Amino acid sequence: MTPPTGAPSADGPSPGEPLAPPKPVRLSKSRYLSGRQCHRRLYLEIRAPESATPPDRATQAMLEAGNEIGRVARDRYPGGVLVNVGPRQSAEALRRTAELLADPGVPAVFEGAFEFDGVFVRVDILERLASGPEQTWRLIEVKSSTRVREVHRHDVALQTYVLRGAGLSLAGCGLLLINRDYVYGGGAVDLARLFAWEDLTEEVGPLLAEIPGALTEQKAVLAAPAAPVVEPDAHCHSPYECPFWAHCTRDKPARWIFHLPGSSRLVAQLMGQGITTMEEIPPHTKLTVVQRLVRENVEWTSRGLRQVLVTVHYPVHHLDFETFMPAIPRFAGTRPYQAIPTQWSNYIEAQDGDLRQEAFLATESADPREAFAVSLLASVGAAGSICVYSQYEQAILEGLAVALPHLKAELLRVIDRLWDLLPIIRAHYYHPRFDGSYSIKQVAPALAPSLDYRDLEIQEGGVAAREFTRMVFEATDWVERDRIRQALLEYCARDTLAMVEIRRALWRKCAG
Ligand code: SF4
């Protein structure tokens, strides 16, 4: 996008362009955290948001899940009142919040708005602890996470800073996290046990002292005519993926050293030495096998590959599972974020090469585990190896064996027949198109170029999980439900067909 005359581009003004002073902006909680991650990110978010890569469907799904948890958490505070004012109406939100704070009959305020030192925040939950002239409050930040992260402490610290600066008497602050140990018993979710309280009152104390200085720096960054120059590296991915990664790395070479797999410390060391591409890695550098293969950028087949491939028994089943992991458990006996298997695909290859596919996909809102397991046992029968890609299927089968004790013996026999293709490839084959990754989505197109995922509506597991939830729990239109069902079946089928093609391609490598 071409910036209007007189305005600096995202990365700096064009030579000779007159500079307009940047408009002052108000900081927020998310902008402050962006600025803590990277000053350039903060600048681009405000001055050049169009340079960001839009969130993908998996990220959107995570955001939606977080919002849902925020809404459910409010039910822990009966009588609490929501400041039901849109994000752009800050003055109205401040006014309404002040009104609710002054009303002793309001035990909690949701999405209350506060402003101090040029920072505007909305607080998930403010719980009134005492009324009258000595009235005090507790600040509660709701997270869909199951553990406290460093970024959460800074998040709560900034809110505490703003609320205290705005004159509120805070007696405490902390996080409401998801309690992974909660086992849902059926019926209404026990909100007291679904959430776990982490008091951060003591911990945020030392962080408060950093805030005025950090804010001064961030305001100076935003007042500059151009984005600060910051070299992209590991900081771009933590604590959050930066949406400007593609923008900041657009001029990097194809074999940029940052993509060397393995130790990030080694990558940082090499970058510190001014090395920018794989080819420039000095010969004496201590590298793992994979790193050496990536540097050499050549196809490699181990002499032992054939010996491993012949250990498979026909008929060979090629099996892949899809799961969804609801933060708020939906089925009795399950925990938050427990992986619930929802579909499988099995491509069965006979000794003569004949290939057929069988599949299962849950389409109702009832617990799918029993139907999943029974149909799977019928499909894999009692004969042949079961080819999988990673240990994920084993973990799910083990979970099913616990949840369905009457099927335990049969499920354990299935586990005994698993034949994992991933460690075989890791140990015996490499192709430059892997780019150091052994993900099936990277490996399959390299070995079987006709196999791609780009034509699929669903292209990765996170989206599949979200779409399953939509199909079963949200979509009311049968046309939409059927469209999702088809997309899910095609996606899971592709992963299993990929295993067939990878095995066949590896065989050809041995024969060659
Ligand atoms: S990609 Fe990295 S360097 Fe660029 S703005 Fe984001 S965090 Fe900063």
PDB file of N, CA and C in Angstrom, residues 22 25 27 39 42-43 47 212-228:
ATOM      1  N   PRO A  22       3.341  12.311  13.727  1.00  0.00           N
ATOM      2  CA  PRO A  22       2.375  11.239  13.939  1.00  0.00           C
ATOM      3  C   PRO A  22       1.347  11.637  14.982  1.00  0.00           C
ATOM      4  N   VAL A  25      -1.271   8.528  20.114  1.00  0.00           N
ATOM      5  CA  VAL A  25      -2.217   7.418  20.264  1.00  0.00           C
ATOM      6  C   VAL A  25      -2.277   7.005  21.722  1.00  0.00           C
ATOM      7  N   LEU A  27      -2.367   4.103  24.450  1.00  0.00           N
ATOM      8  CA  LEU A  27      -1.930   2.709  24.568  1.00  0.00           C
ATOM      9  C   LEU A  27      -3.048   1.881  25.201  1.00  0.00           C
ATOM     10  N   HIS A  39       9.415  -3.311  19.967  1.00  0.00           N
ATOM     11  CA  HIS A  39       8.993  -1.934  19.695  1.00  0.00           C
ATOM     12  C   HIS A  39       8.523  -1.766  18.254  1.00  0.00           C
ATOM     13  N   LEU A  42       4.928  -2.898  17.987  1.00  0.00           N
ATOM     14  CA  LEU A  42       4.007  -1.880  18.507  1.00  0.00           C
ATOM     15  C   LEU A  42       3.786  -0.793  17.454  1.00  0.00           C
ATOM     16  N   TYR A  43       4.888  -0.328  16.863  1.00  0.00           N
ATOM     17  CA  TYR A  43       4.800   0.753  15.883  1.00  0.00           C
ATOM     18  C   TYR A  43       3.940   0.320  14.679  1.00  0.00           C
ATOM     19  N   ARG A  47       0.747   2.148  13.237  1.00  0.00           N
ATOM     20  CA  ARG A  47       0.998   2.991  12.057  1.00  0.00           C
ATOM     21  C   ARG A  47       0.844   2.255  10.724  1.00  0.00           C
ATOM     22  N   PRO A 212       6.235   2.711  34.324  1.00  0.00           N
ATOM     23  CA  PRO A 212       6.347   4.088  33.814  1.00  0.00           C
ATOM     24  C   PRO A 212       7.468   4.233  32.775  1.00  0.00           C
ATOM     25  N   GLY A 213       8.601   3.602  33.031  1.00  0.00           N
ATOM     26  CA  GLY A 213       9.722   3.684  32.076  1.00  0.00           C
ATOM     27  C   GLY A 213       9.375   3.026  30.753  1.00  0.00           C
ATOM     28  N   ALA A 214       8.734   1.850  30.842  1.00  0.00           N
ATOM     29  CA  ALA A 214       8.375   1.133  29.610  1.00  0.00           C
ATOM     30  C   ALA A 214       7.373   1.943  28.794  1.00  0.00           C
ATOM     31  N   LEU A 215       6.434   2.593  29.471  1.00  0.00           N
ATOM     32  CA  LEU A 215       5.440   3.403  28.755  1.00  0.00           C
ATOM     33  C   LEU A 215       6.105   4.610  28.090  1.00  0.00           C
ATOM     34  N   THR A 216       7.033   5.230  28.796  1.00  0.00           N
ATOM     35  CA  THR A 216       7.734   6.383  28.209  1.00  0.00           C
ATOM     36  C   THR A 216       8.448   5.954  26.924  1.00  0.00           C
ATOM     37  N   GLU A 217       9.101   4.810  26.981  1.00  0.00           N
ATOM     38  CA  GLU A 217       9.808   4.310  25.784  1.00  0.00           C
ATOM     39  C   GLU A 217       8.828   4.036  24.653  1.00  0.00           C
ATOM     40  N   GLN A 218       7.714   3.402  24.990  1.00  0.00           N
ATOM     41  CA  GLN A 218       6.751   3.057  23.937  1.00  0.00           C
ATOM     42  C   GLN A 218       6.148   4.314  23.301  1.00  0.00           C
ATOM     43  N   LYS A 219       5.902   5.320  24.111  1.00  0.00           N
ATOM     44  CA  LYS A 219       5.342   6.564  23.549  1.00  0.00           C
ATOM     45  C   LYS A 219       6.357   7.227  22.626  1.00  0.00           C
ATOM     46  N   ALA A 220       7.650   7.138  23.001  1.00  0.00           N
ATOM     47  CA  ALA A 220       8.693   7.721  22.152  1.00  0.00           C
ATOM     48  C   ALA A 220       8.772   6.979  20.818  1.00  0.00           C
ATOM     49  N   VAL A 221       8.620   5.655  20.875  1.00  0.00           N
ATOM     50  CA  VAL A 221       8.633   4.853  19.636  1.00  0.00           C
ATOM     51  C   VAL A 221       7.507   5.312  18.718  1.00  0.00           C
ATOM     52  N   LEU A 222       6.340   5.525  19.302  1.00  0.00           N
ATOM     53  CA  LEU A 222       5.181   5.890  18.486  1.00  0.00           C
ATOM     54  C   LEU A 222       5.252   7.324  17.969  1.00  0.00           C
ATOM     55  N   ALA A 223       6.062   8.146  18.626  1.00  0.00           N
ATOM     56  CA  ALA A 223       6.178   9.530  18.163  1.00  0.00           C
ATOM     57  C   ALA A 223       7.208   9.662  17.045  1.00  0.00           C
ATOM     58  N   ALA A 224       7.975   8.593  16.792  1.00  0.00           N
ATOM     59  CA  ALA A 224       9.028   8.654  15.757  1.00  0.00           C
ATOM     60  C   ALA A 224       8.399   8.619  14.368  1.00  0.00           C
ATOM     61  N   PRO A 225       9.115   9.142  13.363  1.00  0.00           N
ATOM     62  CA  PRO A 225       8.541   9.167  12.012  1.00  0.00           C
ATOM     63  C   PRO A 225       8.591   7.821  11.307  1.00  0.00           C
ATOM     64  N   ALA A 226       9.338   6.880  11.828  1.00  0.00           N
ATOM     65  CA  ALA A 226       9.447   5.585  11.150  1.00  0.00           C
ATOM     66  C   ALA A 226       9.566   4.476  12.190  1.00  0.00           C
ATOM     67  N   ALA A 227       9.306   3.258  11.722  1.00  0.00           N
ATOM     68  CA  ALA A 227       9.396   2.102  12.618  1.00  0.00           C
ATOM     69  C   ALA A 227      10.846   1.870  13.013  1.00  0.00           C
ATOM     70  N   PRO A 228      11.103   1.512  14.267  1.00  0.00           N
ATOM     71  CA  PRO A 228      12.474   1.177  14.634  1.00  0.00           C
ATOM     72  C   PRO A 228      12.937  -0.059  13.875  1.00  0.00           C
TER      73      PRO A 228
END
